[in-house]
CSV table of C-alpha atoms in Angstrom, one decimal:
chain,number,residue,atom,x,y,z
X,108,UNK,CA,-111.5,115.4,-49.1
X,109,UNK,CA,-113.9,115.2,-52.0
X,110,UNK,CA,-112.6,113.4,-55.1
X,111,UNK,CA,-113.4,115.2,-58.3
X,112,UNK,CA,-112.9,112.0,-60.5
X,113,UNK,CA,-116.5,111.2,-60.8
X,114,UNK,CA,-117.3,114.5,-62.0
X,115,UNK,CA,-114.6,114.4,-64.5
X,116,UNK,CA,-115.6,111.0,-65.7
X,117,UNK,CA,-119.2,112.2,-66.3
X,118,UNK,CA,-118.1,115.4,-67.9
X,119,UNK,CA,-115.7,113.5,-70.3
X,120,UNK,CA,-118.5,111.0,-71.0
X,121,UNK,CA,-120.8,113.6,-72.0
X,122,UNK,CA,-118.3,115.2,-74.7
X,123,UNK,CA,-117.6,111.8,-75.9
X,124,UNK,CA,-121.1,110.8,-76.3
X,125,UNK,CA,-121.9,114.2,-78.0
X,126,UNK,CA,-119.2,113.4,-80.5
X,127,UNK,CA,-120.6,110.1,-81.0
X,128,UNK,CA,-124.0,111.2,-81.6
X,129,UNK,CA,-123.0,113.6,-84.3
X,130,UNK,CA,-120.8,110.8,-85.9
X,131,UNK,CA,-124.1,108.4,-85.8
X,132,UNK,CA,-126.2,111.2,-87.3
X,133,UNK,CA,-123.7,111.8,-90.1
X,134,UNK,CA,-123.9,107.9,-90.9
X,135,UNK,CA,-127.8,108.3,-91.0
X,136,UNK,CA,-128.4,106.3,-87.8
X,137,UNK,CA,-130.8,108.6,-86.1
X,138,UNK,CA,-131.9,106.0,-83.3
X,139,UNK,CA,-128.3,105.7,-82.2
X,140,UNK,CA,-127.7,109.5,-82.6
X,141,UNK,CA,-130.7,110.2,-80.3
X,142,UNK,CA,-129.6,107.8,-77.6
X,143,UNK,CA,-126.1,109.3,-77.6
X,144,UNK,CA,-127.5,112.8,-77.3
X,145,UNK,CA,-129.6,111.8,-74.3
X,146,UNK,CA,-126.6,110.1,-72.8
X,147,UNK,CA,-124.6,113.2,-73.3
X,148,UNK,CA,-127.2,115.4,-71.6
X,149,UNK,CA,-127.6,112.9,-68.8
X,150,UNK,CA,-123.9,112.6,-68.1
X,151,UNK,CA,-123.3,116.3,-67.9
X,152,UNK,CA,-126.5,116.6,-65.5
X,153,UNK,CA,-124.9,113.8,-63.4
X,154,UNK,CA,-121.6,115.8,-63.4
X,155,UNK,CA,-123.3,118.8,-62.0
X,156,UNK,CA,-125.4,116.7,-59.5
X,157,UNK,CA,-122.1,115.0,-58.3
X,158,UNK,CA,-120.6,118.3,-57.9
X,159,UNK,CA,-123.6,119.6,-55.9
X,160,UNK,CA,-123.9,116.5,-53.8
X,161,UNK,CA,-127.3,115.7,-55.2
X,162,UNK,CA,-128.8,112.2,-56.1
X,163,UNK,CA,-128.6,111.2,-59.7
X,164,UNK,CA,-129.1,107.4,-59.8
X,165,UNK,CA,-132.4,107.1,-61.7
X,166,UNK,CA,-134.2,109.1,-64.4
X,167,UNK,CA,-136.3,110.7,-61.9
X,168,UNK,CA,-133.4,111.9,-60.0
X,169,UNK,CA,-132.0,113.5,-63.3
X,170,UNK,CA,-135.3,115.4,-63.8
X,171,UNK,CA,-135.1,116.5,-60.3
X,172,UNK,CA,-131.5,117.9,-61.0
X,173,UNK,CA,-132.9,119.7,-64.1
X,174,UNK,CA,-135.2,121.4,-61.9
X,175,UNK,CA,-132.7,122.2,-59.1
X,176,UNK,CA,-130.5,123.7,-61.6
X,177,UNK,CA,-133.4,125.9,-63.2
X,178,UNK,CA,-134.2,127.0,-59.8
X,179,UNK,CA,-130.6,127.8,-59.1
X,180,UNK,CA,-129.6,129.6,-62.2
X,181,UNK,CA,-133.1,130.8,-63.2
X,182,UNK,CA,-132.3,129.7,-66.7
X,183,UNK,CA,-135.5,128.2,-68.0
X,184,UNK,CA,-134.0,127.3,-71.4
X,185,UNK,CA,-132.4,124.5,-69.4
X,186,UNK,CA,-135.7,123.0,-68.7
X,187,UNK,CA,-136.6,123.1,-72.4
X,188,UNK,CA,-133.2,121.4,-73.4
X,189,UNK,CA,-134.1,118.7,-70.9
X,190,UNK,CA,-137.4,118.1,-72.5
X,191,UNK,CA,-135.6,117.8,-75.8
X,192,UNK,CA,-133.0,115.5,-74.4
X,193,UNK,CA,-135.9,113.3,-73.1
X,194,UNK,CA,-137.4,113.4,-76.7
X,195,UNK,CA,-134.2,112.1,-78.1
X,196,UNK,CA,-134.3,109.4,-75.5
X,197,UNK,CA,-137.8,108.3,-76.5
X,198,UNK,CA,-136.9,108.3,-80.2
X,199,UNK,CA,-134.2,105.5,-79.4
X,200,UNK,CA,-137.3,103.3,-78.6
X,201,UNK,CA,-139.6,104.7,-81.3
X,202,UNK,CA,-137.3,105.7,-84.1
X,203,UNK,CA,-139.8,108.0,-85.6
X,204,UNK,CA,-138.0,111.3,-85.5
X,205,UNK,CA,-136.7,112.9,-88.8
X,206,UNK,CA,-132.9,113.4,-89.1
X,207,UNK,CA,-133.7,117.1,-89.1
X,208,UNK,CA,-135.3,116.9,-85.7
X,209,UNK,CA,-132.5,114.8,-84.4
X,210,UNK,CA,-129.9,117.3,-85.6
X,211,UNK,CA,-131.8,120.0,-84.0
X,212,UNK,CA,-131.9,118.2,-80.8
X,213,UNK,CA,-128.2,117.5,-80.8
X,214,UNK,CA,-127.6,121.2,-81.4
X,215,UNK,CA,-129.6,121.9,-78.4
X,216,UNK,CA,-128.1,119.3,-76.2
X,217,UNK,CA,-124.6,121.0,-77.1
X,218,UNK,CA,-126.0,124.1,-75.9
X,219,UNK,CA,-127.1,122.4,-72.7
X,220,UNK,CA,-123.8,121.1,-72.1
X,221,UNK,CA,-122.1,124.5,-72.8
X,222,UNK,CA,-124.5,126.0,-70.2
X,223,UNK,CA,-124.1,123.4,-67.6
X,224,UNK,CA,-120.1,123.2,-67.8
X,225,UNK,CA,-119.6,126.5,-65.8
X,226,UNK,CA,-121.6,125.2,-63.0
X,227,UNK,CA,-118.8,122.5,-62.4
X,228,UNK,CA,-116.5,125.5,-61.4
X,229,UNK,CA,-118.8,127.1,-58.8
């Protein structure tokens, strides 16, 4: 019998990181807000991957998960949101994105999470 505990753990982490991302942004820390946004996206993608029995240990695996989800759902927007999540991850290292860019990215990651959550029920 499969345990849903890892799935729930990833899902809860995604929501927690998303809340932290918006807090960091409100405090003016775009670098940390960006990384938390990336983390939230990655955790929800890992939740879906775990639910589907897909590998999700590496960044490369996470990108493959995005492609599999797009193929399964035919929602190309998910790929776009994955690219935005990656841009936020890059900003953690470069710290070059404006607060407006980061805010927009976080809003898109929230949409990604909202679109992925129903996949945990199927």
